[in-house]
Structure formats: C-alpha cells, structure tokens
PDB file of C-alpha atoms in Angstrom:
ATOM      1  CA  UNK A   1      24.542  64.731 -20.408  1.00 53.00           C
ATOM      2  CA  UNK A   2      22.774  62.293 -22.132  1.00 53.00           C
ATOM      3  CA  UNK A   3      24.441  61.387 -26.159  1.00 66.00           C
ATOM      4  CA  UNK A   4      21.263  62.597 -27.669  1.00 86.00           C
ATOM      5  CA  UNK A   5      21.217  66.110 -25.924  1.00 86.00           C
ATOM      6  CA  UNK A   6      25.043  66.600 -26.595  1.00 89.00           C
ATOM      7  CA  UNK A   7      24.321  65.824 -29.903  1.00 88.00           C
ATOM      8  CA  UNK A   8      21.499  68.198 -29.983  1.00 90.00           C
ATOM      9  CA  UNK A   9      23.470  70.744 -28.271  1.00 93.00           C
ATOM     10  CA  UNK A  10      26.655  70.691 -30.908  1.00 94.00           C
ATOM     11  CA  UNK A  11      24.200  70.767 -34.150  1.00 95.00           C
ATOM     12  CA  UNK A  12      23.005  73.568 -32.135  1.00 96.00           C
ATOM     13  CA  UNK A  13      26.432  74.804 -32.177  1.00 95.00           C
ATOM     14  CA  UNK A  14      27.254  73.758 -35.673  1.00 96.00           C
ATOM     15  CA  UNK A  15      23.474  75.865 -36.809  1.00 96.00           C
ATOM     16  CA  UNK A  16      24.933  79.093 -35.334  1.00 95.00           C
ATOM     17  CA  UNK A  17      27.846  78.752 -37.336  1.00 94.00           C
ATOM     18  CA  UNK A  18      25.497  77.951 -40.422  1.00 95.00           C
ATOM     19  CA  UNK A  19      24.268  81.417 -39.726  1.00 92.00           C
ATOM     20  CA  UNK A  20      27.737  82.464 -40.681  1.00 91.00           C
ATOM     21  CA  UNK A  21      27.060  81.714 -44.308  1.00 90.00           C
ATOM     22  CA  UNK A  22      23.623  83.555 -44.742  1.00 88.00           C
ATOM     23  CA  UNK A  23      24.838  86.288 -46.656  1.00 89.00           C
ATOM     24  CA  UNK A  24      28.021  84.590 -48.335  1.00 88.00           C
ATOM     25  CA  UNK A  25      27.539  80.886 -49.302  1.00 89.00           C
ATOM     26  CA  UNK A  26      24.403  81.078 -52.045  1.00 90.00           C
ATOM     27  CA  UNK A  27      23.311  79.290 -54.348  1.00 91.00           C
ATOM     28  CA  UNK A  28      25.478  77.067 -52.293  1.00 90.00           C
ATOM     29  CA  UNK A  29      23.572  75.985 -49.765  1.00 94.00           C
ATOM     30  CA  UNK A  30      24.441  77.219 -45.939  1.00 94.00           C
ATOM     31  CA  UNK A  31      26.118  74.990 -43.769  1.00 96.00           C
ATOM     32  CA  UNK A  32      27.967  74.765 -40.323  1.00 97.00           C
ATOM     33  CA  UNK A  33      30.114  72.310 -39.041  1.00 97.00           C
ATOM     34  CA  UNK A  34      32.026  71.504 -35.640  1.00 97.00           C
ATOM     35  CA  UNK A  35      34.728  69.027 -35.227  1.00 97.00           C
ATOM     36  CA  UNK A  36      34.373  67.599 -31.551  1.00 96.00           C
ATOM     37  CA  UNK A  37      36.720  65.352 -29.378  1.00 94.00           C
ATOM     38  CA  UNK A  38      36.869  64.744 -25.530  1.00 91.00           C
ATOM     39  CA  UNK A  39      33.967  66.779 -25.158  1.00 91.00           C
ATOM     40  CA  UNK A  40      35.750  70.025 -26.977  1.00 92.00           C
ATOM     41  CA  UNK A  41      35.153  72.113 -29.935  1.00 94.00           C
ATOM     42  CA  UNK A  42      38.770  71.670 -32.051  1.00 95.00           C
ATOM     43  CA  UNK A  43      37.213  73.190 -35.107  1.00 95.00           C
ATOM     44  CA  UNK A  44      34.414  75.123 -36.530  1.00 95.00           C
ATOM     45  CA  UNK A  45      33.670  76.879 -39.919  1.00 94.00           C
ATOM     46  CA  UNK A  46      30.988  77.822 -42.516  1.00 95.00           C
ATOM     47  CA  UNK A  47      30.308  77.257 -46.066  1.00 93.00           C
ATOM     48  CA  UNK A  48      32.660  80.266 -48.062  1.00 91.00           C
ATOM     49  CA  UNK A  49      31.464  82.260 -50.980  1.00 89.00           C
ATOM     50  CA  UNK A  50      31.077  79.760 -54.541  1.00 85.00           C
ATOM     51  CA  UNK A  51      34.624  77.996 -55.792  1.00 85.00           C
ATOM     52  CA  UNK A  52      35.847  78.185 -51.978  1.00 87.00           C
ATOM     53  CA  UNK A  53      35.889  76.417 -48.845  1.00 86.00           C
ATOM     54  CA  UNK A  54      33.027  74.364 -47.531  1.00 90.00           C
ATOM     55  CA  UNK A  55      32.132  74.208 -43.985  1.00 92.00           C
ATOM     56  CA  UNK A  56      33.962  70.708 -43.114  1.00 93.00           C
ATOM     57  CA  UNK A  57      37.280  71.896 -44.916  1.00 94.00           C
ATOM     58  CA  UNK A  58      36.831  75.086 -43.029  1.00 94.00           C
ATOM     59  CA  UNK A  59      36.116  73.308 -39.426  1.00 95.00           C
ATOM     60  CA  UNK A  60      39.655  70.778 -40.767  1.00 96.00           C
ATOM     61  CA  UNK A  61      41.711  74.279 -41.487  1.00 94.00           C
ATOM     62  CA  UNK A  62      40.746  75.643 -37.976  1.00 95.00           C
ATOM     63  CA  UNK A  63      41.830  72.457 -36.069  1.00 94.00           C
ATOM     64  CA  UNK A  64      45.136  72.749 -37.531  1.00 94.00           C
ATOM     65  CA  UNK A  65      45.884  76.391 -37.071  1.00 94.00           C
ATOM     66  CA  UNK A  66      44.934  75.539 -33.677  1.00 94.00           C
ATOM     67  CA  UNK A  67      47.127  72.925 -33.941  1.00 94.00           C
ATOM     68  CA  UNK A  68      44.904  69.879 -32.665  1.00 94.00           C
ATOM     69  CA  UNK A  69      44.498  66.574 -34.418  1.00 92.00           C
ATOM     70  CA  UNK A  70      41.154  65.896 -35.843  1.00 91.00           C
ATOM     71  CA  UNK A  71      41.691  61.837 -35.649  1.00 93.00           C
ATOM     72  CA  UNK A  72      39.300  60.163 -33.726  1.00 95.00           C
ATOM     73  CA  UNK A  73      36.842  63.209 -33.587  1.00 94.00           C
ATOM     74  CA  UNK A  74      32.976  63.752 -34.230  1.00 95.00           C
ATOM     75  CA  UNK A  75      31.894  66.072 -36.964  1.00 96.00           C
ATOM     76  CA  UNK A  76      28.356  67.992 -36.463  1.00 97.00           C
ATOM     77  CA  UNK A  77      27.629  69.164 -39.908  1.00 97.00           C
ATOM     78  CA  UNK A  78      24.178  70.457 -40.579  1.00 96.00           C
ATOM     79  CA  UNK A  79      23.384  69.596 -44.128  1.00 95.00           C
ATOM     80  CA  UNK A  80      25.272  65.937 -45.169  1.00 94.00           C
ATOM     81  CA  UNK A  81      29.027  66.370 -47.080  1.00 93.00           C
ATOM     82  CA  UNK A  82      29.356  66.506 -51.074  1.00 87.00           C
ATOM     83  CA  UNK A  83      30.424  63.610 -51.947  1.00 81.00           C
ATOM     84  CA  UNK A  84      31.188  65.039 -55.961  1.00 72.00           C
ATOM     85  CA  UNK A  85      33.917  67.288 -57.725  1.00 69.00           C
ATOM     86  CA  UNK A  86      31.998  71.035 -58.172  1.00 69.00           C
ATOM     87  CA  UNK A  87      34.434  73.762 -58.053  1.00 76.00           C
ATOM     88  CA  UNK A  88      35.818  72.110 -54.528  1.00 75.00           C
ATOM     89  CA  UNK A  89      36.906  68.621 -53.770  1.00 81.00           C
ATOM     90  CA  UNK A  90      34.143  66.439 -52.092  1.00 83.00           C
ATOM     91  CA  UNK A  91      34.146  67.006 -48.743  1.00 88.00           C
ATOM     92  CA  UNK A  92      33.847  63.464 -47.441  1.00 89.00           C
ATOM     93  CA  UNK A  93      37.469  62.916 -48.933  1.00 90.00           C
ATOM     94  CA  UNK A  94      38.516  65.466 -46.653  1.00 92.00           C
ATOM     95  CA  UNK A  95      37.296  64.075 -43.356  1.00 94.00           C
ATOM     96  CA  UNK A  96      38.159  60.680 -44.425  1.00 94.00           C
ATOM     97  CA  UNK A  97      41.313  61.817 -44.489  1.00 93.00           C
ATOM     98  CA  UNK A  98      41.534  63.569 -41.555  1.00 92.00           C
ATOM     99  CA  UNK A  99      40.823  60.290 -39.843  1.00 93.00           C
ATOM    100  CA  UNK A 100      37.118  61.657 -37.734  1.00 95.00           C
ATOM    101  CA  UNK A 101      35.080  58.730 -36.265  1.00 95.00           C
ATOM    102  CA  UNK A 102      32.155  59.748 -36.716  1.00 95.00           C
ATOM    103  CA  UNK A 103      29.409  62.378 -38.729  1.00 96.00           C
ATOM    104  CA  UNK A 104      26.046  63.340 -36.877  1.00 96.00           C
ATOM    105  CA  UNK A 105      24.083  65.466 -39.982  1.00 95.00           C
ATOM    106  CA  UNK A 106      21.278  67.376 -39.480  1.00 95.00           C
ATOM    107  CA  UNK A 107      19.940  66.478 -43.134  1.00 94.00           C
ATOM    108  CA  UNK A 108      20.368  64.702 -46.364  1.00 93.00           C
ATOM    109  CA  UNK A 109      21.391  66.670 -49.333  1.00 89.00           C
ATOM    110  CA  UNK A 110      18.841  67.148 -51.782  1.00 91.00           C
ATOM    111  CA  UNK A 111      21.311  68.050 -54.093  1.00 85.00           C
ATOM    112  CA  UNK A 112      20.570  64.854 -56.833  1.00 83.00           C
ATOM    113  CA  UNK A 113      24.738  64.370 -57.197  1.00 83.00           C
ATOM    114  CA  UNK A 114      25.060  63.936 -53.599  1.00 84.00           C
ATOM    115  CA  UNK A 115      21.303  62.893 -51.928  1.00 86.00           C
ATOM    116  CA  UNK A 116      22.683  59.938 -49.631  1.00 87.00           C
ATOM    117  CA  UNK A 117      26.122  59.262 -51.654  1.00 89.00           C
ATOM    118  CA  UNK A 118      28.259  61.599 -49.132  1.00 91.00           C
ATOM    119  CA  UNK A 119      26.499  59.255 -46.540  1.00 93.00           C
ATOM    120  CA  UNK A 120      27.616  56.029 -48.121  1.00 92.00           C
ATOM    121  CA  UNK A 121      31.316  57.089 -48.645  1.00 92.00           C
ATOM    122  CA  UNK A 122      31.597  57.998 -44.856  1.00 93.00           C
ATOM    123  CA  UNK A 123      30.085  54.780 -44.116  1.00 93.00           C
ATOM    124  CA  UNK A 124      31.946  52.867 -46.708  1.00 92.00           C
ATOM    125  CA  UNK A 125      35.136  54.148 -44.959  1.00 94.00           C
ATOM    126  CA  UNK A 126      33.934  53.053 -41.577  1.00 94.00           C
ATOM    127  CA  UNK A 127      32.972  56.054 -39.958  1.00 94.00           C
ATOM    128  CA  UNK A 128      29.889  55.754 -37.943  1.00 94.00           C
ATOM    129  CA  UNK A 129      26.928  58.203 -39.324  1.00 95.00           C
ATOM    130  CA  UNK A 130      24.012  59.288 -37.721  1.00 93.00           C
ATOM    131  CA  UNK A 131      21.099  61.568 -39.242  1.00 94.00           C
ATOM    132  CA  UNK A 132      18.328  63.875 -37.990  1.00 89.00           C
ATOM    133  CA  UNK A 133      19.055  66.287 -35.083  1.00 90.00           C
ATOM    134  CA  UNK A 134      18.135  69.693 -35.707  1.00 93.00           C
ATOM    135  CA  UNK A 135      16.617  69.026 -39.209  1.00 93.00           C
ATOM    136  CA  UNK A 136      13.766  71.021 -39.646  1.00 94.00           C
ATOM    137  CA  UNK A 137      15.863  73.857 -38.442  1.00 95.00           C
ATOM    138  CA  UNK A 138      18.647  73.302 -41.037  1.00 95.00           C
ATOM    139  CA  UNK A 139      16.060  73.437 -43.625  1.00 95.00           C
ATOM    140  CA  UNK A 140      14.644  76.085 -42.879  1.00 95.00           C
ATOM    141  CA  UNK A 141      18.086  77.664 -43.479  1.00 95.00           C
ATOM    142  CA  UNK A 142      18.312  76.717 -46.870  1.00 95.00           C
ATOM    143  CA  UNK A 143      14.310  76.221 -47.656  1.00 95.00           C
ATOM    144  CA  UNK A 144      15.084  77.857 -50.970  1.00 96.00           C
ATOM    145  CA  UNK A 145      18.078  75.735 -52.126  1.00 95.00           C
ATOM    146  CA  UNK A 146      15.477  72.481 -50.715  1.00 95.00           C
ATOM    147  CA  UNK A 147      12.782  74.197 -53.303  1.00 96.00           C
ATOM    148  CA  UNK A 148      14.981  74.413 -56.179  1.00 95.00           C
ATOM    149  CA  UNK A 149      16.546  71.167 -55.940  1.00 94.00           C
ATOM    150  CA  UNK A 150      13.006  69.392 -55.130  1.00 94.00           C
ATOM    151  CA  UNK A 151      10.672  71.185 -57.036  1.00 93.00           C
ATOM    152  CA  UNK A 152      13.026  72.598 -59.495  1.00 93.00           C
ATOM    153  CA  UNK A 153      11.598  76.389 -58.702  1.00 95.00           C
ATOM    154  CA  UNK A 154      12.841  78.726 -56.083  1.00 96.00           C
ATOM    155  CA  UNK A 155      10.952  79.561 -52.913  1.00 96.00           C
ATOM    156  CA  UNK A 156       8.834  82.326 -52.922  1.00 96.00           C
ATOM    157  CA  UNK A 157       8.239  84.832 -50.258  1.00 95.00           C
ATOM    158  CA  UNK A 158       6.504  88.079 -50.409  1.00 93.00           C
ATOM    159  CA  UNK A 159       7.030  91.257 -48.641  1.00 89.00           C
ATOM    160  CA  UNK A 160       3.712  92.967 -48.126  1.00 85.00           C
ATOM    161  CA  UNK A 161       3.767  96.093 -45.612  1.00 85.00           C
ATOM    162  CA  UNK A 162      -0.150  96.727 -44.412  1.00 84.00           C
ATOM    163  CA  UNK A 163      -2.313  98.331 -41.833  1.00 84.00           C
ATOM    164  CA  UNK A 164      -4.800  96.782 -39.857  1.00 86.00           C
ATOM    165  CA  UNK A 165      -7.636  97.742 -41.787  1.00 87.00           C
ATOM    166  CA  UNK A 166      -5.981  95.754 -45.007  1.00 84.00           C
ATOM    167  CA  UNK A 167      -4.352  99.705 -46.846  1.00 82.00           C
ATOM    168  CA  UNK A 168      -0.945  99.585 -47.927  1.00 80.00           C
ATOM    169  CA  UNK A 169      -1.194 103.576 -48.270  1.00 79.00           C
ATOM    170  CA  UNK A 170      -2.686 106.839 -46.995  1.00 80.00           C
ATOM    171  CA  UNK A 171      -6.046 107.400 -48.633  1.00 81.00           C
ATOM    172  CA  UNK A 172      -4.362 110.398 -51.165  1.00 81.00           C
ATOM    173  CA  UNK A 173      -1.684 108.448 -51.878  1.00 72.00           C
ATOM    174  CA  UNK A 174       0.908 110.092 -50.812  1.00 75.00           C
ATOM    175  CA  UNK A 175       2.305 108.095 -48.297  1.00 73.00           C
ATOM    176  CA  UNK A 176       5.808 106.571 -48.974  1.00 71.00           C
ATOM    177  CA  UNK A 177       6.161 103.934 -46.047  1.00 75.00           C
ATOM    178  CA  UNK A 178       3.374 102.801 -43.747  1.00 80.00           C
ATOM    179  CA  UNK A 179       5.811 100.878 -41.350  1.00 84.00           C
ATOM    180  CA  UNK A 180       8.680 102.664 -39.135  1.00 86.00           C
ATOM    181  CA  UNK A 181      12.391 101.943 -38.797  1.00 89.00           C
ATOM    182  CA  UNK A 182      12.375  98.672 -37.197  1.00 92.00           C
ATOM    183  CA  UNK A 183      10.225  96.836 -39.950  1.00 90.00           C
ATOM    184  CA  UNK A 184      12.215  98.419 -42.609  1.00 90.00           C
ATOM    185  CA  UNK A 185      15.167  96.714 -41.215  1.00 92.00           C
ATOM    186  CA  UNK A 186      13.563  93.383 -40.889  1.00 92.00           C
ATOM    187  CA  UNK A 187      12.507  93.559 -44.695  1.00 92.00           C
ATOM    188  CA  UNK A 188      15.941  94.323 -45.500  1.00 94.00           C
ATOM    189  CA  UNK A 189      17.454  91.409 -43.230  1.00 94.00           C
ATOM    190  CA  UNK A 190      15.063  89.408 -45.448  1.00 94.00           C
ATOM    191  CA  UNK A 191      16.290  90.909 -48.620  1.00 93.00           C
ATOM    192  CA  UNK A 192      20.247  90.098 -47.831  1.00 93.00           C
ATOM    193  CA  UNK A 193      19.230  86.197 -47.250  1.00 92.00           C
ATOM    194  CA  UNK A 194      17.473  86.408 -50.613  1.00 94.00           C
ATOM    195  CA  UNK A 195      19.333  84.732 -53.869  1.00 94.00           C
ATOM    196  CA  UNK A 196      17.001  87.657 -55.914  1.00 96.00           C
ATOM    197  CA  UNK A 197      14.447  90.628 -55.494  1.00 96.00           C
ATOM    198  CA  UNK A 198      11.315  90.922 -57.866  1.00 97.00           C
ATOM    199  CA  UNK A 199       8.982  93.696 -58.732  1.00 96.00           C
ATOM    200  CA  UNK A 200       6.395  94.946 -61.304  1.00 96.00           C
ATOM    201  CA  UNK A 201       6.646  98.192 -63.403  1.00 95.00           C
ATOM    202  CA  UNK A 202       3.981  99.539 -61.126  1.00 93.00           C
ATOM    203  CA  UNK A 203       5.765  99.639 -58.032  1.00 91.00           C
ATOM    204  CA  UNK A 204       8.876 101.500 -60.339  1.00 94.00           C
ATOM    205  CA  UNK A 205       7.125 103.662 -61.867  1.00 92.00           C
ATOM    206  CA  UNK A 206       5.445 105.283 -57.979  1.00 86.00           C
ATOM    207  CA  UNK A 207       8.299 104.623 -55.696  1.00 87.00           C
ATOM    208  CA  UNK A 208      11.280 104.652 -58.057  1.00 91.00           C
ATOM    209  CA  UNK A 209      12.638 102.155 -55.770  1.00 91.00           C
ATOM    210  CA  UNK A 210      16.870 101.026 -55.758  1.00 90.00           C
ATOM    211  CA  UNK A 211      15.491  97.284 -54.885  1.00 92.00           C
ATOM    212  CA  UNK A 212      18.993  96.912 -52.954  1.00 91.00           C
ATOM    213  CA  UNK A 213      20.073  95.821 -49.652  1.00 92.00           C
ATOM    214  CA  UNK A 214      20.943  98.735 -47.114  1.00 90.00           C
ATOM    215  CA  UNK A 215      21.632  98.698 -43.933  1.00 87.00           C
ATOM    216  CA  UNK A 216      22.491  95.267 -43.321  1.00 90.00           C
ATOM    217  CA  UNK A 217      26.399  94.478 -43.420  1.00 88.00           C
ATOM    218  CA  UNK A 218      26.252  91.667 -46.423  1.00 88.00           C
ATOM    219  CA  UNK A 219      29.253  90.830 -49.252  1.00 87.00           C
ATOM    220  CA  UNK A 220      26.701  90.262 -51.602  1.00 87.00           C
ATOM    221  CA  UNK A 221      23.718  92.192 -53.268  1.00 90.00           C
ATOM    222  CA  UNK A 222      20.736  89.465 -54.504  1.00 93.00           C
ATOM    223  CA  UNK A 223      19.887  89.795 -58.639  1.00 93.00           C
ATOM    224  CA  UNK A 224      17.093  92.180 -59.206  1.00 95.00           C
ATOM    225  CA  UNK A 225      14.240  91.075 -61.631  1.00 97.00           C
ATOM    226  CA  UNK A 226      11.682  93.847 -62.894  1.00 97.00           C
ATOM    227  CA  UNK A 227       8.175  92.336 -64.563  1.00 97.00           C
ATOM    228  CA  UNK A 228       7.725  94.960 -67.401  1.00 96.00           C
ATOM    229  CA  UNK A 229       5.456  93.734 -69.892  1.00 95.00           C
ATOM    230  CA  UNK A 230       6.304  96.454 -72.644  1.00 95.00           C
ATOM    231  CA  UNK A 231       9.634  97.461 -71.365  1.00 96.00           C
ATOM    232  CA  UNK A 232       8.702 100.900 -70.424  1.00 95.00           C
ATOM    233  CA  UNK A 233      10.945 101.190 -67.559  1.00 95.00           C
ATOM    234  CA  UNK A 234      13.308 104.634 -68.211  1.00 93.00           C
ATOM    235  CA  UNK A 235      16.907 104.130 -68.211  1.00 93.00           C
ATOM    236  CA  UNK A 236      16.671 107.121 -66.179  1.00 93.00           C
ATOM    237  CA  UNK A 237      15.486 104.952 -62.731  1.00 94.00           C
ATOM    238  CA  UNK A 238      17.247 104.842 -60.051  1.00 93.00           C
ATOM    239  CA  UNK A 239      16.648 100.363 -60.427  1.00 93.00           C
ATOM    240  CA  UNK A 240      18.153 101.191 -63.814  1.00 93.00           C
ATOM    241  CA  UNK A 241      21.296 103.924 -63.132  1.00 90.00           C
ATOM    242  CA  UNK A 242      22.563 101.713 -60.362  1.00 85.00           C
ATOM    243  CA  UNK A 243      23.437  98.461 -62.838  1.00 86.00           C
ATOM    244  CA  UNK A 244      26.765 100.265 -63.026  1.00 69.00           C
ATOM    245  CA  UNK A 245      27.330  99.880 -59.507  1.00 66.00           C
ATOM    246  CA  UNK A 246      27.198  96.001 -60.018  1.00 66.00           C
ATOM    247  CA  UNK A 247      23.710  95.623 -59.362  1.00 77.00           C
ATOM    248  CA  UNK A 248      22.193  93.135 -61.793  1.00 90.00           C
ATOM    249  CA  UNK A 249      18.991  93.967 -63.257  1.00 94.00           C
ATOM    250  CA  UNK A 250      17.114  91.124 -65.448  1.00 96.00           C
ATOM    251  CA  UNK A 251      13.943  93.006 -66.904  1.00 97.00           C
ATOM    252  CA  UNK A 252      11.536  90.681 -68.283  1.00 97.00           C
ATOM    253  CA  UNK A 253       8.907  91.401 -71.050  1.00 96.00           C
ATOM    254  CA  UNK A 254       6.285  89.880 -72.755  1.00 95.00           C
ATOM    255  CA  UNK A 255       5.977  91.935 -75.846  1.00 93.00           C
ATOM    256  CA  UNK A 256       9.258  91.807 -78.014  1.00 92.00           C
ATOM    257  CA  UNK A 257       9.988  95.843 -78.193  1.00 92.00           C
ATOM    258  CA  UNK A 258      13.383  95.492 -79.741  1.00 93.00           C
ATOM    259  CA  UNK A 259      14.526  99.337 -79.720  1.00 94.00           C
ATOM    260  CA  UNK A 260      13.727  99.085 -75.653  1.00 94.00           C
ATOM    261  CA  UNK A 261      15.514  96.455 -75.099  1.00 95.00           C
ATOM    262  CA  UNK A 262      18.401  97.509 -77.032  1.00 95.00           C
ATOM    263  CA  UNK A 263      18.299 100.618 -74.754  1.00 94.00           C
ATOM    264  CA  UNK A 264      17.975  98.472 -71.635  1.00 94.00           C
ATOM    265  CA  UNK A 265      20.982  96.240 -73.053  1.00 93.00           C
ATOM    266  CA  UNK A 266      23.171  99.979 -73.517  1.00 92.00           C
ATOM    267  CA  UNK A 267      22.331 100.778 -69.765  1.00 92.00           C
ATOM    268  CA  UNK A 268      24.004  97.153 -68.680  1.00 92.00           C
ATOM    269  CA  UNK A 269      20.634  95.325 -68.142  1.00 94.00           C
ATOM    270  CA  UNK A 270      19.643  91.888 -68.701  1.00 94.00           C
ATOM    271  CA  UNK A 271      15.934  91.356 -70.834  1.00 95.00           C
ATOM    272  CA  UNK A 272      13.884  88.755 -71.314  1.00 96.00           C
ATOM    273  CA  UNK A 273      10.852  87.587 -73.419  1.00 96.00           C
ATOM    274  CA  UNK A 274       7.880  85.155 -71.575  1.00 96.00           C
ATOM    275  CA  UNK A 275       5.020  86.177 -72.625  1.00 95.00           C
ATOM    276  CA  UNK A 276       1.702  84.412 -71.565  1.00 94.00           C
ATOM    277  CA  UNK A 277      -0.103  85.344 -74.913  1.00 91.00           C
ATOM    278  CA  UNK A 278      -1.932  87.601 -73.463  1.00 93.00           C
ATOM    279  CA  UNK A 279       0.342  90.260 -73.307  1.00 92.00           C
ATOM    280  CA  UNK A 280       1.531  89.579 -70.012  1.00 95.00           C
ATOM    281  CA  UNK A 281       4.439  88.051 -68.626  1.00 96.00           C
ATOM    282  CA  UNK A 282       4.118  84.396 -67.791  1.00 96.00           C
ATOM    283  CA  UNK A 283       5.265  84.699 -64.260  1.00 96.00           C
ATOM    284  CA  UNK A 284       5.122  80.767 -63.604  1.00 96.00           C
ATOM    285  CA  UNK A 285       7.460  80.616 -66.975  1.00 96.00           C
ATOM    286  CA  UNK A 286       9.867  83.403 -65.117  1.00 97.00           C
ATOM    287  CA  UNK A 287       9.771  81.204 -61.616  1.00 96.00           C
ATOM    288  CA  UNK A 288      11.274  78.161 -63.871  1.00 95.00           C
ATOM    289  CA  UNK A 289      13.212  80.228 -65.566  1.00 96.00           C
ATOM    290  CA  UNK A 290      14.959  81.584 -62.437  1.00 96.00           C
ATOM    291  CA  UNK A 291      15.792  78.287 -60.934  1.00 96.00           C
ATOM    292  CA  UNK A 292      17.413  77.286 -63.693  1.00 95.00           C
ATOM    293  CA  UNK A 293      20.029  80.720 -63.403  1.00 94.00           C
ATOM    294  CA  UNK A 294      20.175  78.763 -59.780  1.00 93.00           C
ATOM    295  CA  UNK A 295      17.838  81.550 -58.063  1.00 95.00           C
ATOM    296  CA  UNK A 296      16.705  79.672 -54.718  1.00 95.00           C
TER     297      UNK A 296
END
C-alpha cells in the first residue's frame, strides 16, 4: 500500500479511537492516537477526562503494558501534541522521550499556547512531522473546541423536532413528542457530545423538561442553562429538583429579582444577570459569556 493510504488508513484508525473520548475528554478537546512500527499497532489510547492522561501518553502506557518498545515508531495523532504544562505534562516531552520517529497529525491545535509550538518541538528534536490526513474529519470532532478557541464563542447547534408541513405540535396542543423512539435517541446522542444544553422559560414552563442525557451510556452530564428573563422558573421543576443530583443549572435573567434568585441560589442553582435593556436577556452576551466558563 501506497505511504499516503497507510497513512490515511491509521488516522483512520487513530479517529475511531478519538471517538473514545466523545463523552469523557471535554472541554479538552478529543483526540486519538496510534503508535505504529513494522506495519503494527503497539499502542493506542484516547484523550482521559480533565487533569488525566492525553491520548499520546495513553497510546505510550499501552505499548508498555504490552511490553513493546515505542523507539523508532510512527505516531498517528489526530489533533497536534501540547506542547505546554496544563494540568498534564506536554505531550511532545513524552514521545520525545519515548524515542518515536516520526508524528503524522491530522490538525494543528488551535489552542493559542500550543497552535504550531508542539510541531516545532517534535521537529526541533528531529522527528520527522507531517500534517493533514483526515483533517476535516478531526475537526469536525471537536468543531466546538475549534469555535471557542477561534472565535472565542462556542458552537451552536439547535435541536428542532418538525413535521413536514413546518408544526412542531398537534393543532390542540396537546401533543408531547412529534418524533418516535429512534429520533429521540439521536437527539440524545447529540446531547451527551454537548459541553451544555440551553432552553427558554417557555419550553419549562409546557414540557417541564429534566434537560438531561438518558439513554446514552456517558460519564458525564453537559451544564444546563435556562433563559428566564424574570426568574420565574419554580423551584418546584423537575430542571430545578434535579440540581441535587449533580446536574448544574445556570439560570440567566435579565431583570435583577433578588428574592428569586436567592431562592434559585437555596435550590443549588447558578443565576445570572445580561440583560439587553430591553428586558430581555442578551443572548449574544450569554454565548460570550459561556465560552469563557470553557462551554464549546
């Protein structure tokens, strides 16, 4: 096989194990490597919850406990190595010291600490470095950690269930779900990858909805964030009751009702004041406000 469609095939490799870290790795960004040599995987692993393991340290630790030597090997890592102290070492210390030859990435880092210096280190230390394969795929992976670190807001996505005909609802009203089983799921699969969930007092107030992940088998549940211009949400909803469960709730107002916020703050939640001076909350102020809590 030709070097460009091996490399293809092992950042396909290293993507799958990417997937590894959907549900685990944020606001870390999610990332998949694979140590190769003589045409063998020796070691693979996936970016850890925050303040453990990255996916090259990982990929290192399973090559040993296999009990293979990692000199002399290529490392297919989808998004390009820290090169800075966070709450890990840099990871480019770590496969300079395990002695690989060489790094294909799928991506640089648009993290501003690291953005080309992980690259330069590897280089600077004589391993070879190549760039590109697979890249639109790995960031699409982590399009929201891309957003905040470009843009400096998170990326947005809405979930919007309608018919054909453009209703969300049965004429009367009634109706609690126009989709069946199957969609539910999806929207669900989409709520585990997200870093939070927002709604409007509207939707609380008919549906009386938890705004939690079910039925999808994830370590972590995303912040909630309610836009409730007065406060009015009761401590008595179910968004509300379940904060003791350890399901953050961040309710954000625009007029500064200090008695219901002080009733919010008993119930465990989390309020906020960004008001458009209209009465309304200024939901472009609440966008910048979440990527700087490191929402992506």
């Amino acid at each position: 096989m030709p070097s460009d469609a091996l490399d293809l095939s092992w950042m396909h490799q290293a993507l799958r194990r990417a997937d590894d870290a959907l549900h685990r790795s944020d606001p870390n960004p999610r990332v998949g490597c694979v140590l190769v040599k003589d045409g063998l995987a020796i070691g693979e692993g996936a970016t850890q919850a925050p303040g453990h393991a990255h996916a090259e340290v990982e990929a290192l630790r399973d090559a040993r406990e296999r009990g293979l030597d990692a000199r002399g090997a290529t490392a297919y890592v989808t998004l390009e190595p820290c090169s800075h102290f966070g709450r890990t070492p840099p990871c480019v210390d770590a496969l300079i010291g395990a002695g690989v030859a060489r790094v294909v990435a799928a991506m640089e880092d648009p993290y501003p600490l690291v953005a080309g210096r992980g690259f330069a280190a590897l280089r600077s230390a004589g391993i070879v470095v190549d760039i590109g394969p697979l890249a639109e795929a790995a960031r699409e992976l982590n399009v929201g950690f891309v957003s905040r670190m470009t843009r400096g807001r998170p990326w947005v996505r809405m979930k919007l269930a309608a018919s054909l005909d453009g209703q969300s609802a049965l004429a009367n009203g009634r109706s609690q779900w126009i989709t069946g089983p199957e969609a539910r799921l999806d929207g669900h699969r989409w709520r585990a990858r997200a870093s939070a969930l927002l709604t409007g007092i509207g939707t609380v107030r008919e549906d009386d909805p938890r705004l939690d992940v079910r039925d999808v088998d994830t370590p972590r549940q995303p912040w909630r964030v309610l836009v409730d211009s007065r406060f009015e949400v009761s401590t008595d909803a179910r968004l509300v009751r379940n904060v003791v469960e350890g399901r953050r709730l961040l309710v954000v107002g625009a007029v500064d009702d200090r008695e219901r916020r002080a009733a919010l703050a008993g119930a465990g939640c989390e309020t906020l004041v960004l008001s458009n001076g209209t009465g309304k909350v200024d939901l472009v102020a609440l966008i910048d406000e979440l990527a700087r809590r490191v929402v992506n």
